[in-house]
C-alpha cells in the first residue's frame, strides 16, 4: 500500500486547489456545470482523506477482537468512497443539472470558466498521468480492466478512477459552457451538469462492485492458489490435496487454509516436519501469505494425527 500514498497525496493536493478555483468561478459566472465540478473536486479531496485514513487504520496490529489484524479497513473505506461519489458527487450534480434545465440562467464572464477549466484539465491530467504510471507498474502482464478486477489494493485504482472521471467531467463542463455561449441555448450548461452526474454515478457503481468482493472476503489470485496447491502436492508424504482455501485479509495479507491427505502409515513426526517446511515454502514464495493453516488428514494408524495442524 505504501506505493499508492504518493498518488493519493498528489491527487488530494491538486483536487483541493482545483475545487477552490471552481467554486470561485461558479460564484462569479453562475455556471451550473462549474458548480457541479467544484462539488466533484471537494468529494474527491474528501475521498482521498478517507483512503489515507483507511490505510492508517489497516496498520493496526492484531488484537484479541481482531486476531487477523485490520487490513480490511482499506476495503471498507474504499467502499465508503464509492458511496460518497454516488450519493454526494453524482446526486448533487444531477440535482443542479435538473434545476438549471428547468430554470436556465445566463453564464456571466464565461472566459473565467474557460481559464479555470483549462487549469483544471492541466492539473487533473498531471495527477491522472502519475496515477496511471504507478498503476501500470503494479498491473504486470494483466490488461487494465483485468488488473482492476484482480487487484487487491483498491487505493490505487480508486484514485485512477476518480482522476479519469474528473478529466472527463472537466471536458463535459467545458463543452457545456461553450455550447451555452455559442448557441445561446442556456440549458446546455444544465445538461452538462447532468452528464457529469451520470459519469460520477457510473464510476461509483463500478468502484462499489470492485470493492464489494474484497470487503466480503475475496480469494487470492488463481495463480497464487494453484502454486500453493502445487507446493502442497509436492510436499513429503502428501499423496493428495483436498482443498486450498485462501482469503485476502488486506492488500498484503493472505490467509491460507490447506486440507491435505498423507500417505497411509505416515508417522506424526514426519507430518509435523512436512507441515513446518510447507509453511516456510509458501511464505517464501508468496510474501503476502501471513498465516497458513494445514488440516492433515492422515489415514488410520498408530502414529498418525487426524487433527488439524496450524502454523503462523
Backbone as numpy.savetxt, mean C-alpha at the origin, in Angstrom:
# Nx Ny Nz CAx CAy CAz Cx Cy Cz
10.47 -1.36 4.84 9.66 -0.14 4.84 10.50 1.12 4.84
11.75 1.01 5.27 12.60 2.20 5.38 12.79 2.89 4.05
12.85 2.09 2.94 13.09 2.69 1.64 11.92 3.53 1.17
10.71 3.34 1.75 9.55 4.11 1.31 9.43 5.44 2.04
10.17 5.63 3.14 10.06 6.88 3.90 10.46 8.11 3.09
11.59 8.11 2.37 11.93 9.29 1.57 10.85 9.65 0.55
10.21 8.63 -0.02 9.14 8.86 -0.98 7.97 9.57 -0.30
7.63 9.11 0.90 6.50 9.70 1.63 6.81 11.13 2.05
8.03 11.38 2.56 8.41 12.73 2.97 8.40 13.69 1.78
8.91 13.24 0.64 8.94 14.09 -0.56 7.52 14.43 -0.99
6.64 13.43 -1.01 5.26 13.66 -1.43 4.53 14.56 -0.44
4.78 14.38 0.86 4.10 15.17 1.87 4.49 16.65 1.79
5.78 16.91 1.66 6.23 18.30 1.55 5.68 18.98 0.31
5.72 18.29 -0.82 5.20 18.87 -2.05 3.71 19.11 -1.98
2.95 18.16 -1.44 1.49 18.31 -1.35 1.08 19.46 -0.44
1.81 19.66 0.64 1.47 20.74 1.57 1.64 22.10 0.90
2.75 22.29 0.21 2.99 23.56 -0.49 1.97 23.78 -1.60
1.67 22.72 -2.34 0.72 22.83 -3.44 -0.68 23.13 -2.90
-1.06 22.51 -1.78 -2.38 22.73 -1.21 -2.59 24.20 -0.85
-1.58 24.80 -0.23 -1.68 26.21 0.16 -1.89 27.09 -1.07
-1.10 26.84 -2.10 -1.20 27.66 -3.32 -2.55 27.45 -4.01
-3.08 26.24 -3.98 -4.38 25.97 -4.62 -5.51 26.68 -3.89
-5.48 26.67 -2.56 -6.54 27.34 -1.81 -6.50 28.85 -2.02
-5.30 29.40 -2.08 -5.17 30.83 -2.36 -5.74 31.15 -3.74
-5.41 30.32 -4.73 -5.91 30.53 -6.08 -7.42 30.36 -6.15
-7.96 29.37 -5.43 -9.41 29.14 -5.42 -10.14 30.33 -4.80
-9.57 30.89 -3.72 -10.18 32.04 -3.07 -10.17 33.27 -3.97
-9.12 33.42 -4.77 -8.98 34.59 -5.63 -9.79 34.47 -6.92
-10.00 33.25 -7.41 -10.65 33.07 -8.71 -12.06 32.48 -8.62
-12.39 31.83 -7.50 -13.70 31.21 -7.37 -13.85 29.91 -8.14
-12.75 29.29 -8.52 -12.79 28.06 -9.32 -13.14 26.85 -8.45
-14.18 26.12 -8.88 -14.57 24.90 -8.17 -13.52 23.81 -8.32
-13.00 23.66 -9.54 -11.98 22.64 -9.79 -10.73 22.90 -8.96
-10.37 24.18 -8.80 -9.19 24.52 -8.02 -9.43 24.23 -6.54
-10.65 24.50 -6.07 -10.98 24.18 -4.68 -10.90 22.67 -4.45
-11.43 21.89 -5.40 -11.36 20.43 -5.29 -9.92 19.95 -5.26
-9.07 20.57 -6.08 -7.66 20.20 -6.11 -6.99 20.55 -4.78
-7.36 21.68 -4.18 -6.80 22.04 -2.88 -7.17 21.03 -1.81
-8.45 20.61 -1.81 -8.90 19.59 -0.86 -8.15 18.28 -1.10
-7.98 17.94 -2.39 -7.25 16.73 -2.75 -5.83 16.76 -2.17
-5.15 17.89 -2.28 -3.77 17.98 -1.78 -3.71 17.89 -0.26
-4.73 18.49 0.41 -4.78 18.40 1.88 -4.98 16.95 2.31
-5.90 16.25 1.63 -6.14 14.83 1.95 -4.87 14.02 1.73
-4.17 14.28 0.62 -2.93 13.55 0.34 -1.89 13.79 1.43
-1.79 15.04 1.88 -0.82 15.37 2.93 -1.16 14.62 4.22
-2.44 14.66 4.59 -2.86 13.93 5.79 -2.64 12.43 5.67
-2.85 11.92 4.46 -2.66 10.49 4.24 -1.21 10.09 4.45
-0.30 10.92 4.00 1.12 10.60 4.16 1.53 10.65 5.63
0.91 11.55 6.40 1.15 11.58 7.84 0.67 10.27 8.47
-0.49 9.79 8.03 -1.02 8.53 8.55 -0.13 7.35 8.19
0.42 7.35 6.97 1.32 6.27 6.57 2.56 6.26 7.44
3.13 7.42 7.71 4.31 7.51 8.58 3.96 7.05 10.00
2.78 7.43 10.46 2.32 7.00 11.79 2.21 5.48 11.85
1.62 4.88 10.79 1.50 3.44 10.73 2.85 2.74 10.72
3.81 3.29 9.97 5.15 2.71 9.92 5.83 2.79 11.30
5.58 3.90 12.00 6.15 4.05 13.35 5.53 3.04 14.32
4.21 2.89 14.25 3.52 1.94 15.12 3.94 0.50 14.84
4.23 0.21 13.58 4.59 -1.16 13.19 5.91 -1.61 13.81
6.73 -0.66 14.26 8.03 -1.00 14.84 7.95 -1.43 16.30
6.78 -1.31 16.90 6.65 -1.69 18.31 6.96 -3.18 18.49
7.66 -3.52 19.57 8.03 -4.93 19.79 6.82 -5.78 20.16
6.94 -7.09 20.02 5.85 -7.99 20.43 5.54 -7.83 21.91
4.31 -8.14 22.26 3.88 -8.07 23.65 2.95 -9.26 23.91
2.61 -9.52 25.20 1.68 -10.62 25.47 0.36 -10.48 24.72
-0.10 -9.25 24.53 -1.35 -9.02 23.82 -1.19 -9.17 22.31
0.00 -8.78 21.81 0.29 -8.89 20.37 1.60 -9.67 20.20
1.54 -10.99 20.34 2.76 -11.80 20.34 3.55 -11.78 19.04
2.89 -11.43 17.93 3.59 -11.38 16.65 3.90 -9.94 16.22
3.87 -9.02 17.16 4.23 -7.65 16.86 3.07 -6.85 16.28
3.40 -5.67 15.77 2.39 -4.73 15.28 2.58 -4.41 13.80
3.17 -5.34 13.05 3.45 -5.09 11.64 2.22 -4.75 10.82
1.06 -5.28 11.22 -0.16 -5.02 10.44 -0.71 -3.61 10.62
-0.09 -2.82 11.49 -0.47 -1.42 11.62 -0.33 -0.70 10.28
0.70 -1.07 9.52 0.91 -0.46 8.20 -0.29 -0.74 7.29
-0.78 -1.98 7.34 -1.92 -2.35 6.51 -3.18 -1.62 6.94
-3.38 -1.51 8.25 -4.58 -0.83 8.76 -4.61 0.63 8.33
-3.50 1.33 8.54 -3.49 2.75 8.21 -3.51 3.00 6.71
-2.99 2.07 5.93 -3.11 2.18 4.47 -4.57 2.05 4.05
-5.31 1.19 4.74 -6.74 1.05 4.45 -7.49 2.31 4.86
-7.11 2.90 5.98 -7.72 4.16 6.42 -7.47 5.25 5.37
-6.26 5.27 4.82 -5.94 6.24 3.78 -6.89 6.09 2.59
-7.14 4.85 2.18 -8.06 4.61 1.06 -9.45 5.13 1.39
-9.90 4.91 2.63 -11.22 5.39 3.03 -11.28 6.92 3.02
-10.22 7.56 3.47 -10.20 9.03 3.49 -10.21 9.61 2.08
-9.45 8.99 1.18 -9.46 9.46 -0.21 -10.87 9.39 -0.77
-11.56 8.28 -0.47 -12.91 8.09 -0.99 -13.90 9.05 -0.33
-13.90 9.09 1.01 -14.91 9.85 1.75 -14.69 11.36 1.66
-13.46 11.79 1.87 -13.17 13.22 1.91 -12.81 13.75 0.53
-11.77 13.19 -0.07 -11.32 13.70 -1.36 -12.37 13.56 -2.44
-12.86 12.35 -2.67 -13.84 12.11 -3.71 -15.18 12.74 -3.38
-15.63 12.57 -2.14 -16.94 13.09 -1.75 -17.05 14.59 -1.87
-16.07 15.32 -1.35 -16.11 16.78 -1.40 -15.99 17.28 -2.84
-15.13 16.64 -3.63 -14.95 17.05 -5.03 -16.25 16.87 -5.82
-16.91 15.73 -5.61 -18.18 15.50 -6.29 -19.23 16.51 -5.86
-19.27 16.79 -4.57 -20.24 17.77 -4.05 -20.00 19.15 -4.65
-18.75 19.59 -4.61 -18.43 20.91 -5.17 -18.74 20.97 -6.66
-18.44 19.88 -7.36 -18.70 19.85 -8.79 -20.18 19.96 -9.11
-21.00 19.21 -8.39 -22.45 19.26 -8.63 -23.01 20.64 -8.31
-22.56 21.23 -7.21 -23.02 22.57 -6.83 -22.69 23.59 -7.93
-21.49 23.51 -8.49 -21.08 24.49 -9.52 -21.68 24.18 -10.89
-22.12 22.94 -11.08 -22.85 22.65 -12.32 -24.27 23.23 -12.22
-24.88 23.09 -11.05 -26.23 23.62 -10.86 -26.24 25.13 -10.74
-25.19 25.68 -10.14 -25.11 27.13 -9.96 -23.73 27.62 -10.40
-23.48 27.64 -11.71 -22.14 28.02 -12.22 -21.80 29.48 -11.90
-20.54 29.71 -11.62 -20.04 31.05 -11.34 -18.83 31.33 -12.23
-18.66 32.55 -12.68 -17.51 32.87 -13.54 -16.20 32.77 -12.78
-15.14 32.38 -13.49 -13.82 32.28 -12.91 -13.10 33.61 -13.09
-12.66 34.20 -12.00 -11.94 35.46 -12.05 -10.42 35.20 -12.10
-9.72 36.01 -12.87 -8.26 35.91 -12.98 -7.81 34.47 -13.25
-8.22 33.89 -14.37 -7.85 32.49 -14.65 -6.35 32.29 -14.78
-5.61 33.38 -15.07 -4.16 33.26 -15.18 -3.54 32.72 -13.89
-4.11 33.12 -12.75 -3.62 32.64 -11.47 -3.77 31.11 -11.39
-4.94 30.62 -11.86 -5.15 29.18 -11.86 -4.12 28.46 -12.71
-3.84 29.02 -13.89 -2.87 28.39 -14.79 -1.48 28.33 -14.15
-1.10 29.39 -13.47 0.22 29.43 -12.83 0.31 28.38 -11.72
-0.73 28.37 -10.87 -0.73 27.43 -9.75 -0.79 25.99 -10.24
-1.65 25.73 -11.22 -1.77 24.38 -11.76 -0.48 23.95 -12.45
0.16 24.88 -13.15 1.43 24.57 -13.81 2.50 24.21 -12.80
2.58 25.00 -11.72 3.55 24.69 -10.66 3.20 23.36 -9.98
1.88 23.14 -9.81 1.46 21.88 -9.20 1.86 20.68 -10.03
1.69 20.79 -11.35 2.09 19.70 -12.25 3.59 19.47 -12.17
4.35 20.56 -12.07 5.81 20.45 -11.98 6.22 19.74 -10.68
5.70 20.20 -9.54 6.08 19.61 -8.25 5.53 18.19 -8.11
4.27 18.02 -8.50 3.65 16.71 -8.38 4.33 15.72 -9.32
4.73 16.21 -10.50 5.42 15.35 -11.46 6.77 14.89 -10.92
7.47 15.79 -10.21 8.76 15.41 -9.63 8.57 14.36 -8.54
7.53 14.55 -7.69 7.24 13.58 -6.64 6.83 12.23 -7.25
6.03 12.29 -8.30 5.57 11.06 -8.97 6.75 10.31 -9.59
7.67 11.05 -10.24 8.84 10.41 -10.85 9.72 9.75 -9.79
9.87 10.41 -8.63 10.67 9.85 -7.54 10.02 8.58 -7.01
8.69 8.63 -6.80 7.97 7.46 -6.29 8.02 6.32 -7.29
7.87 6.64 -8.58 7.91 5.61 -9.61 9.28 4.95 -9.69
10.33 5.76 -9.55 11.68 5.23 -9.61 11.95 4.27 -8.44
11.50 4.65 -7.24 11.67 3.78 -6.08 10.84 2.51 -6.20
9.63 2.65 -6.75 8.78 1.49 -6.93 9.37 0.54 -7.97
9.98 1.11 -9.00 10.61 0.29 -10.04 11.75 -0.54 -9.45
12.47 0.01 -8.48 13.57 -0.72 -7.85 13.07 -1.92 -7.06
11.88 -1.80 -6.47 11.38 -2.86 -5.60 10.54 -3.89 -6.34
10.04 -3.55 -7.51 9.10 -4.45 -8.18 9.79 -5.64 -8.85
11.10 -5.54 -9.12 11.81 -6.65 -9.73 11.34 -6.95 -11.13
11.16 -8.23 -11.44 10.78 -8.65 -12.78 9.28 -8.57 -13.03
8.49 -8.29 -12.00 7.04 -8.22 -12.16 6.63 -6.98 -12.95
5.47 -7.04 -13.57 4.90 -5.85 -14.20 4.40 -4.92 -13.10
4.05 -3.68 -13.46 3.61 -2.72 -12.44 2.33 -3.18 -11.75
1.36 -3.66 -12.54 0.10 -4.13 -11.96 0.34 -5.35 -11.08
1.16 -6.28 -11.54 1.47 -7.49 -10.78 2.22 -7.14 -9.50
3.12 -6.17 -9.59 3.89 -5.76 -8.41 2.98 -5.16 -7.34
1.99 -4.38 -7.77 1.03 -3.82 -6.82 0.21 -4.93 -6.18
-0.22 -5.89 -7.02 -1.06 -6.98 -6.52 -0.29 -7.90 -5.58
0.99 -8.15 -5.87 1.78 -9.06 -5.06 2.54 -8.36 -3.94
2.66 -7.04 -4.03 3.46 -6.30 -3.06 2.90 -6.41 -1.65
3.78 -6.47 -0.67 3.38 -6.61 0.73 3.65 -5.34 1.54
4.19 -4.30 0.89 4.43 -3.03 1.57 3.57 -1.96 0.89
2.34 -1.74 1.38 1.44 -0.81 0.71 1.88 0.64 0.76
2.76 1.00 1.71 3.18 2.39 1.82 3.85 2.88 0.55
4.48 1.97 -0.20 5.14 2.37 -1.43 4.14 2.65 -2.54
3.23 1.70 -2.80 2.34 1.91 -3.93 1.19 2.87 -3.60
0.88 3.08 -2.32 -0.14 4.07 -1.97 0.30 5.46 -2.42
1.56 5.81 -2.16 2.08 7.12 -2.57 2.09 7.23 -4.09
2.47 6.16 -4.76 2.48 6.19 -6.22 1.07 6.38 -6.77
0.10 5.70 -6.18 -1.29 5.86 -6.60 -1.76 7.29 -6.38
-1.46 7.83 -5.20 -1.88 9.20 -4.87 -1.28 10.20 -5.84
0.01 10.07 -6.10 0.67 11.01 -7.02 0.13 10.88 -8.43
-0.17 9.67 -8.86 -0.74 9.46 -10.20 -2.11 10.12 -10.30
-2.94 9.92 -9.27 -4.27 10.53 -9.25 -4.15 12.06 -9.19
-3.17 12.56 -8.44 -2.97 14.00 -8.32 -2.58 14.62 -9.66
-1.65 13.97 -10.36 -1.24 14.48 -11.67 -2.41 14.51 -12.65
-3.17 13.44 -12.68 -4.32 13.37 -13.57 -5.35 14.42 -13.19
-5.56 14.61 -11.88 -6.50 15.62 -11.41 -6.08 17.02 -11.80
-4.80 17.31 -11.72 -4.29 18.63 -12.11 -4.55 18.90 -13.60
-4.33 17.89 -14.42 -4.57 18.04 -15.86 -6.06 18.27 -16.14
-6.91 17.55 -15.42 -8.36 17.73 -15.58 -8.78 19.12 -15.12
-8.23 19.58 -13.99 -8.57 20.91 -13.48 -8.15 22.00 -14.48
-6.97 21.85 -15.06 -6.51 22.83 -16.05 -7.41 22.82 -17.28
-7.82 21.63 -17.69 -8.72 21.54 -18.84 -10.06 22.19 -18.53
-10.56 21.99 -17.31 -11.84 22.60 -16.93 -11.78 24.11 -16.93
-10.71 24.65 -16.36 -10.54 26.11 -16.33 -10.41 26.67 -17.75
-9.61 25.98 -18.57 -9.39 26.45 -19.94 -10.68 26.42 -20.76
-11.43 25.34 -20.67 -12.68 25.22 -21.43 -13.70 26.26 -20.97
-13.77 26.51 -19.67 -14.69 27.52 -19.15 -14.33 28.90 -19.69
-13.03 29.19 -19.75 -12.59 30.49 -20.23 -12.78 30.65 -21.73
-12.42 29.64 -22.50 -12.44 29.75 -23.95 -13.84 29.67 -24.54
-14.70 28.84 -23.94 -16.05 28.66 -24.50 -17.08 29.55 -23.82
-16.79 30.04 -22.63 -17.77 30.82 -21.90 -18.83 29.96 -21.23
-18.70 28.62 -21.35 -19.64 27.70 -20.72 -19.11 27.37 -19.32
-19.71 27.95 -18.31 -19.15 27.92 -16.97 -19.21 26.55 -16.31
-20.11 25.67 -16.80 -20.26 24.38 -16.12 -19.06 23.47 -16.35
-18.17 23.82 -17.29 -16.99 22.98 -17.50 -16.13 22.90 -16.25
-16.10 23.98 -15.49 -15.32 23.99 -14.25 -15.91 23.00 -13.25
-17.25 22.98 -13.13 -17.89 22.03 -12.24 -17.74 20.59 -12.72
-17.82 20.41 -14.04 -17.64 19.07 -14.61 -16.24 18.54 -14.29
-15.24 19.43 -14.39 -13.86 19.04 -14.06 -13.77 18.58 -12.61
-14.48 19.27 -11.72 -14.46 18.89 -10.31 -15.09 17.51 -10.11
-16.18 17.22 -10.85 -16.82 15.91 -10.77 -15.86 14.82 -11.27
-15.17 15.10 -12.37 -14.22 14.12 -12.92 -13.10 13.86 -11.92
-12.62 14.91 -11.26 -11.58 14.74 -10.24 -12.10 13.85 -9.11
-13.35 14.06 -8.71 -13.95 13.22 -7.68 -14.03 11.76 -8.09
-14.37 11.52 -9.36 -14.44 10.15 -9.86 -13.05 9.51 -9.91
-12.03 10.29 -10.28 -10.65 9.78 -10.28 -10.23 9.37 -8.87
-10.54 10.22 -7.91 -10.18 9.92 -6.52 -10.96 8.71 -6.00
-12.23 8.62 -6.38 -13.03 7.49 -5.95 -12.49 6.18 -6.50
-12.13 6.18 -7.79 -11.56 4.98 -8.40 -10.25 4.59 -7.76
-9.41 5.59 -7.49 -8.13 5.33 -6.82 -8.34 4.73 -5.44
-9.29 5.29 -4.70 -9.56 4.82 -3.34 -10.06 3.38 -3.34
-10.95 3.05 -4.28 -11.50 1.69 -4.35 -10.38 0.69 -4.66
-9.52 1.03 -5.60 -8.42 0.13 -5.95 -7.47 -0.07 -4.76
-7.14 1.03 -4.09 -6.26 0.92 -2.92 -6.91 0.07 -1.83
-8.20 0.26 -1.60 -8.88 -0.52 -0.58 -8.86 -2.01 -0.91
-9.06 -2.34 -2.19 -9.04 -3.74 -2.61 -7.66 -4.37 -2.42
-6.61 -3.59 -2.72 -5.26 -4.12 -2.61 -4.81 -4.29 -1.16
-5.27 -3.42 -0.27 -4.85 -3.50 1.13 -5.74 -4.42 1.96
-6.95 -4.72 1.47 -7.87 -5.56 2.24 -7.27 -6.95 2.50
-6.72 -7.57 1.45 -6.14 -8.90 1.61 -5.01 -8.92 2.62
-4.16 -7.87 2.58 -3.05 -7.80 3.53 -3.56 -7.63 4.95
-4.62 -6.86 5.11 -5.17 -6.61 6.44 -5.80 -7.88 7.00
-6.48 -8.64 6.16 -7.12 -9.88 6.62 -6.07 -10.94 6.97
-5.04 -11.05 6.15 -4.00 -12.04 6.38 -3.62 -12.74 5.09
-2.81 -12.10 4.28 -2.44 -12.63 2.97 -1.20 -13.52 3.08
-1.16 -14.56 2.26 -0.02 -15.47 2.28 1.19 -14.83 1.62
2.34 -15.43 1.82 3.55 -14.98 1.12 3.40 -15.27 -0.36
4.23 -14.64 -1.17 4.17 -14.86 -2.61 4.43 -16.32 -2.94
3.86 -16.78 -4.04 3.89 -18.21 -4.39 5.30 -18.76 -4.52
6.24 -17.93 -5.01 7.62 -18.43 -5.16 8.26 -18.69 -3.79
7.91 -17.87 -2.80 8.42 -18.08 -1.43 7.82 -19.37 -0.85
6.53 -19.54 -1.02 5.86 -20.74 -0.51 6.44 -22.00 -1.14
6.63 -21.99 -2.45 7.14 -23.16 -3.14 8.58 -23.48 -2.72
9.38 -22.44 -2.49 10.75 -22.66 -2.06 10.79 -23.27 -0.66
9.92 -22.79 0.23 9.85 -23.36 1.58 9.40 -24.82 1.51
8.45 -25.11 0.63 8.00 -26.49 0.45 9.15 -27.38 -0.03
9.96 -26.85 -0.95 11.09 -27.61 -1.48 12.13 -27.88 -0.40
12.44 -26.85 0.41 13.40 -27.02 1.50 12.91 -28.07 2.50
11.62 -28.04 2.79 11.07 -29.01 3.73 11.11 -30.42 3.15
10.80 -30.54 1.86 10.79 -31.86 1.22 12.18 -32.48 1.18
13.22 -31.63 1.11 14.60 -32.12 1.03 15.23 -32.32 2.39
14.52 -32.00 3.46 15.08 -32.12 4.82 15.28 -33.59 5.19
16.25 -33.82 6.06 16.62 -35.18 6.47 15.45 -35.88 7.16
15.10 -37.05 6.67 14.06 -37.86 7.30 12.65 -37.53 6.87
12.45 -36.44 6.11 11.10 -36.05 5.68 10.74 -36.82 4.41
9.60 -37.50 4.46 9.16 -38.24 3.27 7.95 -37.60 2.59
7.43 -36.54 3.18 6.31 -35.84 2.55 5.99 -34.54 3.25
5.54 -33.55 2.47 5.11 -32.25 3.02 3.61 -32.14 2.83
2.88 -32.05 3.93 1.42 -32.00 3.85 0.91 -30.60 3.54
1.38 -29.61 4.32 0.90 -28.24 4.14 2.02 -27.24 4.37
1.96 -26.15 3.63 2.83 -25.01 3.88 1.91 -23.79 3.99
1.68 -23.33 5.20 0.80 -22.19 5.45 1.64 -20.98 5.83
1.42 -19.88 5.16 2.18 -18.65 5.44 1.22 -17.48 5.60
1.67 -16.49 6.34 0.88 -15.27 6.50 1.81 -14.09 6.74
1.54 -12.98 6.07 2.30 -11.75 6.30 1.73 -11.05 7.52
2.54 -10.95 8.56 2.17 -10.20 9.76 2.64 -8.75 9.65
3.26 -8.43 8.54 3.78 -7.11 8.24 4.57 -7.21 6.95
4.98 -6.08 6.37 5.73 -6.13 5.11 6.98 -7.00 5.18
7.64 -7.02 6.34 8.88 -7.78 6.48 8.80 -8.85 7.57
7.62 -9.41 7.76 7.40 -10.43 8.78 6.47 -11.49 8.21
7.05 -12.67 7.91 6.26 -13.79 7.41 6.22 -14.87 8.49
5.03 -15.33 8.79 4.82 -16.44 9.71 4.63 -17.71 8.88
5.36 -18.78 9.22 5.30 -20.03 8.46 4.85 -21.16 9.37
3.88 -21.94 8.90 3.45 -23.13 9.61 3.56 -24.32 8.65
4.41 -25.29 9.02 4.66 -26.46 8.16 4.09 -27.72 8.80
3.51 -28.55 7.96 3.08 -29.88 8.39 3.83 -30.88 7.52
4.77 -31.62 8.15 5.60 -32.57 7.39 5.45 -33.98 7.97
5.65 -34.97 7.12 5.55 -36.37 7.54 6.93 -37.00 7.50
7.37 -37.51 8.64 8.67 -38.15 8.74 8.56 -39.65 8.42
9.68 -40.19 7.99 9.72 -41.62 7.65 9.48 -42.48 8.89
8.95 -43.68 8.65 8.66 -44.61 9.75 9.93 -44.91 10.55
9.80 -44.85 11.85 10.90 -45.20 12.73 11.93 -44.11 12.94
11.64 -42.89 12.50 12.60 -41.79 12.69 12.70 -41.43 14.17
13.89 -41.50 14.77 14.04 -41.19 16.20 13.70 -39.72 16.49
13.26 -39.48 17.72 12.87 -38.13 18.13 14.03 -37.14 18.01
15.24 -37.56 18.39 16.38 -36.65 18.33 16.68 -36.24 16.89
16.53 -37.16 15.96 16.78 -36.83 14.55 15.72 -35.85 14.03
14.49 -36.06 14.47 13.41 -35.14 14.07 13.70 -33.73 14.59
14.13 -33.63 15.83 14.43 -32.33 16.42 15.57 -31.63 15.69
16.62 -32.40 15.34 17.74 -31.81 14.60 17.29 -31.32 13.22
16.46 -32.12 12.58 15.97 -31.76 11.25 15.15 -30.47 11.31
14.29 -30.37 12.30 13.45 -29.18 12.45 14.30 -27.93 12.69
15.29 -28.06 13.57 16.17 -26.92 13.86 16.94 -26.49 12.62
17.45 -27.46 11.86 18.19 -27.14 10.64 17.28 -26.52 9.59
16.08 -27.06 9.46 15.12 -26.53 8.49 14.72 -25.10 8.82
14.55 -24.84 10.10 14.24 -23.48 10.56 15.32 -22.49 10.12
16.58 -22.86 10.34 17.69 -21.99 9.96 17.78 -21.78 8.47
17.57 -22.85 7.69 17.65 -22.75 6.23 16.56 -21.83 5.66
15.36 -21.97 6.19 14.26 -21.13 5.70 14.51 -19.66 6.00
14.96 -19.37 7.22 15.20 -17.98 7.60 16.41 -17.39 6.87
17.40 -18.22 6.57 18.55 -17.74 5.82 18.18 -17.43 4.37
17.32 -18.27 3.81 16.90 -18.10 2.43 15.92 -16.94 2.27
15.08 -16.73 3.27 14.05 -15.69 3.20 14.13 -14.84 4.46
14.72 -13.67 4.35 14.95 -12.81 5.51 13.65 -12.35 6.17
12.56 -12.30 5.40 11.29 -11.83 5.96 10.62 -12.88 6.84
11.06 -14.13 6.77 10.49 -15.18 7.62 11.06 -15.02 9.03
10.20 -14.72 9.99 10.64 -14.48 11.36 10.27 -15.62 12.32
9.16 -16.28 12.05 8.74 -17.38 12.92 8.37 -18.59 12.07
8.83 -19.78 12.51 8.55 -21.03 11.80 7.99 -22.04 12.80
6.83 -22.59 12.50 6.23 -23.64 13.32 6.16 -24.91 12.46
6.65 -26.00 13.01 6.67 -27.26 12.26 5.85 -28.31 13.02
4.86 -28.85 12.35 4.07 -29.94 12.90 4.65 -31.24 12.34
5.34 -31.98 13.21 6.03 -33.21 12.79 5.10 -34.40 12.94
4.64 -34.92 11.83 3.72 -36.05 11.85 4.48 -37.34 11.58
5.11 -37.86 12.63 5.85 -39.13 12.51 4.90 -40.30 12.68
5.18 -41.38 11.96 4.35 -42.57 12.08 4.62 -43.26 13.42
3.69 -44.04 13.85 3.75 -44.65 15.19 5.03 -45.43 15.40
5.70 -45.20 16.55 6.93 -45.89 16.89 7.37 -45.48 18.27
8.28 -46.18 18.83 8.67 -45.93 20.22 9.36 -44.59 20.39
10.26 -44.23 19.45 11.07 -43.02 19.61 10.54 -41.86 18.78
9.27 -41.83 18.46 8.74 -40.80 17.57 7.95 -39.77 18.37
7.77 -38.59 17.77 7.04 -37.52 18.45 5.90 -37.04 17.55
4.70 -37.43 17.84 3.58 -37.02 17.01 3.05 -35.63 17.34
3.76 -34.91 18.20 3.31 -33.58 18.59 3.94 -32.52 17.69
3.36 -31.30 17.79 3.88 -30.20 16.99 5.14 -29.65 17.62
6.11 -29.32 16.77 7.35 -28.69 17.24 7.41 -27.30 16.68
7.83 -26.36 17.51 7.87 -24.97 17.07 9.25 -24.39 17.25
9.65 -23.53 16.34 10.94 -22.85 16.43 10.72 -21.37 16.24
11.59 -20.60 16.82 11.50 -19.14 16.68 12.62 -18.63 15.82
